[in-house]
Coordinates of C-alpha atoms in Angstrom, one line a residue:
X1 CA 75.5 159.0 98.4
X2 CA 77.6 160.9 100.7
X3 CA 81.5 159.8 100.3
X4 CA 80.3 156.3 99.0
X5 CA 83.2 155.6 97.1
X6 CA 83.1 153.0 94.1
X7 CA 85.5 150.7 92.1
X8 CA 85.8 147.7 90.3
X9 CA 88.7 145.1 91.5
X10 CA 89.3 141.8 90.5
X11 CA 88.6 138.5 92.4
X12 CA 88.0 135.0 91.6
X13 CA 88.4 135.5 87.8
X14 CA 85.4 138.0 87.9
X15 CA 85.4 142.0 87.7
X16 CA 83.6 142.9 91.1
X17 CA 81.8 146.3 91.9
X18 CA 82.7 147.7 95.3
X19 CA 81.1 150.6 97.4
X20 CA 82.7 151.5 100.5
X21 CA 83.3 154.5 103.0
X22 CA 85.6 154.5 105.8
X23 CA 88.8 153.4 107.4
X24 CA 89.4 150.4 110.6
X25 CA 88.0 147.3 110.6
X26 CA 86.0 145.7 107.6
X27 CA 82.3 145.3 108.3
X28 CA 81.4 143.1 105.2
X29 CA 77.9 143.5 103.9
X30 CA 76.1 140.8 101.6
X31 CA 72.8 141.8 99.7
X32 CA 70.1 139.0 99.0
X33 CA 67.7 138.4 95.9
X34 CA 67.2 140.8 93.7
X35 CA 69.2 143.3 95.6
X36 CA 72.5 145.0 95.3
X37 CA 74.9 147.2 97.1
X38 CA 72.3 149.6 97.6
X39 CA 70.9 148.2 100.3
X40 CA 73.4 148.6 102.7
X41 CA 74.0 152.5 101.8
X42 CA 72.6 153.9 105.4
X43 CA 74.2 151.1 106.9
X44 CA 77.5 152.1 105.1
X45 CA 77.2 155.7 105.9
X46 CA 76.7 154.8 109.9
X47 CA 79.5 152.0 110.3
X48 CA 81.9 154.2 108.7
X49 CA 80.8 157.3 111.0
X50 CA 81.7 154.9 113.6
X51 CA 85.1 153.9 112.8
X52 CA 84.8 150.9 110.3
X53 CA 85.6 150.4 106.7
X54 CA 82.3 149.7 105.6
X55 CA 82.3 147.6 102.2
X56 CA 79.1 146.2 100.5
X57 CA 80.0 144.3 96.8
X58 CA 77.5 143.6 94.5
X59 CA 77.9 139.7 94.7
X60 CA 78.8 137.5 91.4
X61 CA 75.9 138.4 88.5
X62 CA 74.4 141.1 90.3
X63 CA 74.4 144.9 89.1
X64 CA 77.9 146.1 88.0
X65 CA 79.7 143.0 88.9
X66 CA 80.5 140.5 86.0
X67 CA 78.1 137.7 85.4
X68 CA 79.6 134.7 83.7
X69 CA 77.9 133.0 81.4
X70 CA 77.6 129.5 82.9
X71 CA 75.0 128.5 85.9
X72 CA 78.1 126.4 86.9
X73 CA 79.9 129.2 87.8
X74 CA 77.7 130.5 90.7
X75 CA 77.9 127.8 93.5
X76 CA 78.7 128.5 97.1
X77 CA 82.4 127.7 96.7
X78 CA 82.5 130.5 93.6
X79 CA 80.9 133.2 95.5
X80 CA 82.5 132.5 98.9
X81 CA 86.0 132.2 96.8
X82 CA 84.9 136.1 95.4
X83 CA 84.6 137.0 99.2
X84 CA 87.7 135.4 100.4
X85 CA 89.4 136.9 97.5
X86 CA 87.9 140.2 98.3
X87 CA 89.1 140.3 102.0
X88 CA 92.3 139.8 100.6
X89 CA 92.3 142.5 98.2
X90 CA 91.2 144.8 101.1
X91 CA 94.5 143.7 103.1
X92 CA 91.9 142.5 106.2
X93 CA 92.9 139.0 108.2
X94 CA 88.7 138.9 109.0
X95 CA 85.6 140.8 108.8
X96 CA 82.4 141.5 110.5
X97 CA 80.2 139.8 108.2
X98 CA 76.4 140.5 108.0
X99 CA 74.2 139.3 105.5
X100 CA 70.5 139.6 104.2
X101 CA 68.4 136.6 102.7
X102 CA 70.8 135.3 99.8
X103 CA 73.5 137.2 101.8
X104 CA 72.7 135.6 104.5
X105 CA 72.8 132.0 103.0
X106 CA 76.2 132.9 101.8
X107 CA 77.4 134.2 105.0
X108 CA 76.6 130.9 106.4
X109 CA 78.4 129.2 103.9
X110 CA 81.6 131.5 104.5
X111 CA 81.5 130.8 108.3
X112 CA 81.5 127.1 107.5
X113 CA 84.3 127.0 104.5
X114 CA 86.6 130.1 106.2
X115 CA 85.8 130.6 109.6
X116 CA 89.6 131.8 109.9
X117 CA 88.2 134.9 108.0
X118 CA 85.0 135.7 109.8
X119 CA 85.6 137.7 113.3
X120 CA 81.7 138.1 114.1
X121 CA 78.4 137.3 111.8
X122 CA 74.8 139.1 111.9
X123 CA 72.5 136.7 109.4
X124 CA 69.1 138.9 109.3
X125 CA 66.1 136.6 107.8
X126 CA 67.9 133.3 107.0
X127 CA 68.5 130.7 109.9
X128 CA 71.4 128.3 109.2
X129 CA 70.2 125.1 107.7
X130 CA 72.2 122.6 107.3
X131 CA 72.4 120.3 104.3
X132 CA 71.0 117.0 103.5
X133 CA 72.2 115.0 101.2
X134 CA 69.0 112.7 101.0
X135 CA 66.8 115.7 100.2
X136 CA 67.4 118.9 97.7
X137 CA 67.3 121.8 99.9
X138 CA 63.8 123.2 98.0
X139 CA 61.9 119.7 98.7
X140 CA 62.9 120.2 102.7
X141 CA 61.7 124.1 102.7
X142 CA 58.7 122.7 100.7
X143 CA 57.9 119.7 103.4
X144 CA 58.6 122.4 106.2
X145 CA 56.9 125.3 105.1
X146 CA 54.3 124.4 102.6
X147 CA 54.0 124.6 98.9
X148 CA 53.0 128.7 99.3
X149 CA 56.4 129.4 100.6
X150 CA 58.3 132.2 98.9
X151 CA 61.2 130.1 98.0
X152 CA 58.9 127.4 96.7
X153 CA 56.7 129.8 94.8
X154 CA 60.2 131.3 93.1
X155 CA 61.0 127.6 91.7
X156 CA 57.7 127.0 89.9
X157 CA 58.0 129.0 86.7
X158 CA 62.1 127.0 86.2
X159 CA 59.5 123.7 86.4
X160 CA 56.7 124.1 83.8
X161 CA 56.5 124.1 80.3
X162 CA 54.7 126.9 80.1
X163 CA 56.9 129.7 82.7
X164 CA 53.8 132.4 82.6
X165 CA 50.8 130.1 84.4
X166 CA 52.4 130.0 87.6
X167 CA 52.0 134.0 87.1
X168 CA 48.4 133.8 86.0
X169 CA 47.6 131.2 88.6
X170 CA 48.9 133.8 91.3
X171 CA 48.3 137.3 90.1
X172 CA 45.1 139.0 89.2
X173 CA 44.9 141.5 86.1
X174 CA 42.4 143.7 85.4
X175 CA 40.5 142.7 82.2

């Protein structure tokens, strides 16, 4: 798509797919769930045309990036580690960071864990929510937004013995 280049890079023990275009300061775009680099295709082209090196990886476990088998390999520390390794690979000291949805949450963690590597941050759709050691994040969301909040709805199929039931409860299908 209009000169966007693709490559696989080795970062933090995985192979990561990266889409990029342009020269100059790095703007790192982080996609949400269930998305991939393609979410940022128009922004990549626009930022490259304004003198930036626009980079949009497929995060760990998404699309063409490697997906480790163990769920323990998907902590925020792992994903931020992937991004730090990517920034090192690109030869940048600091990046402009843009995150959407799940990518925005990762962006907040990156700002907390490695503020020395972030020049500026734009978070789309996800505000900063500090951790509360007394309550799980999903329970905090449920208490604040209610049981019908979209993140709470995602959890239903993980907590019931019959994962199809929540679908039947939420969607009408023609007879």
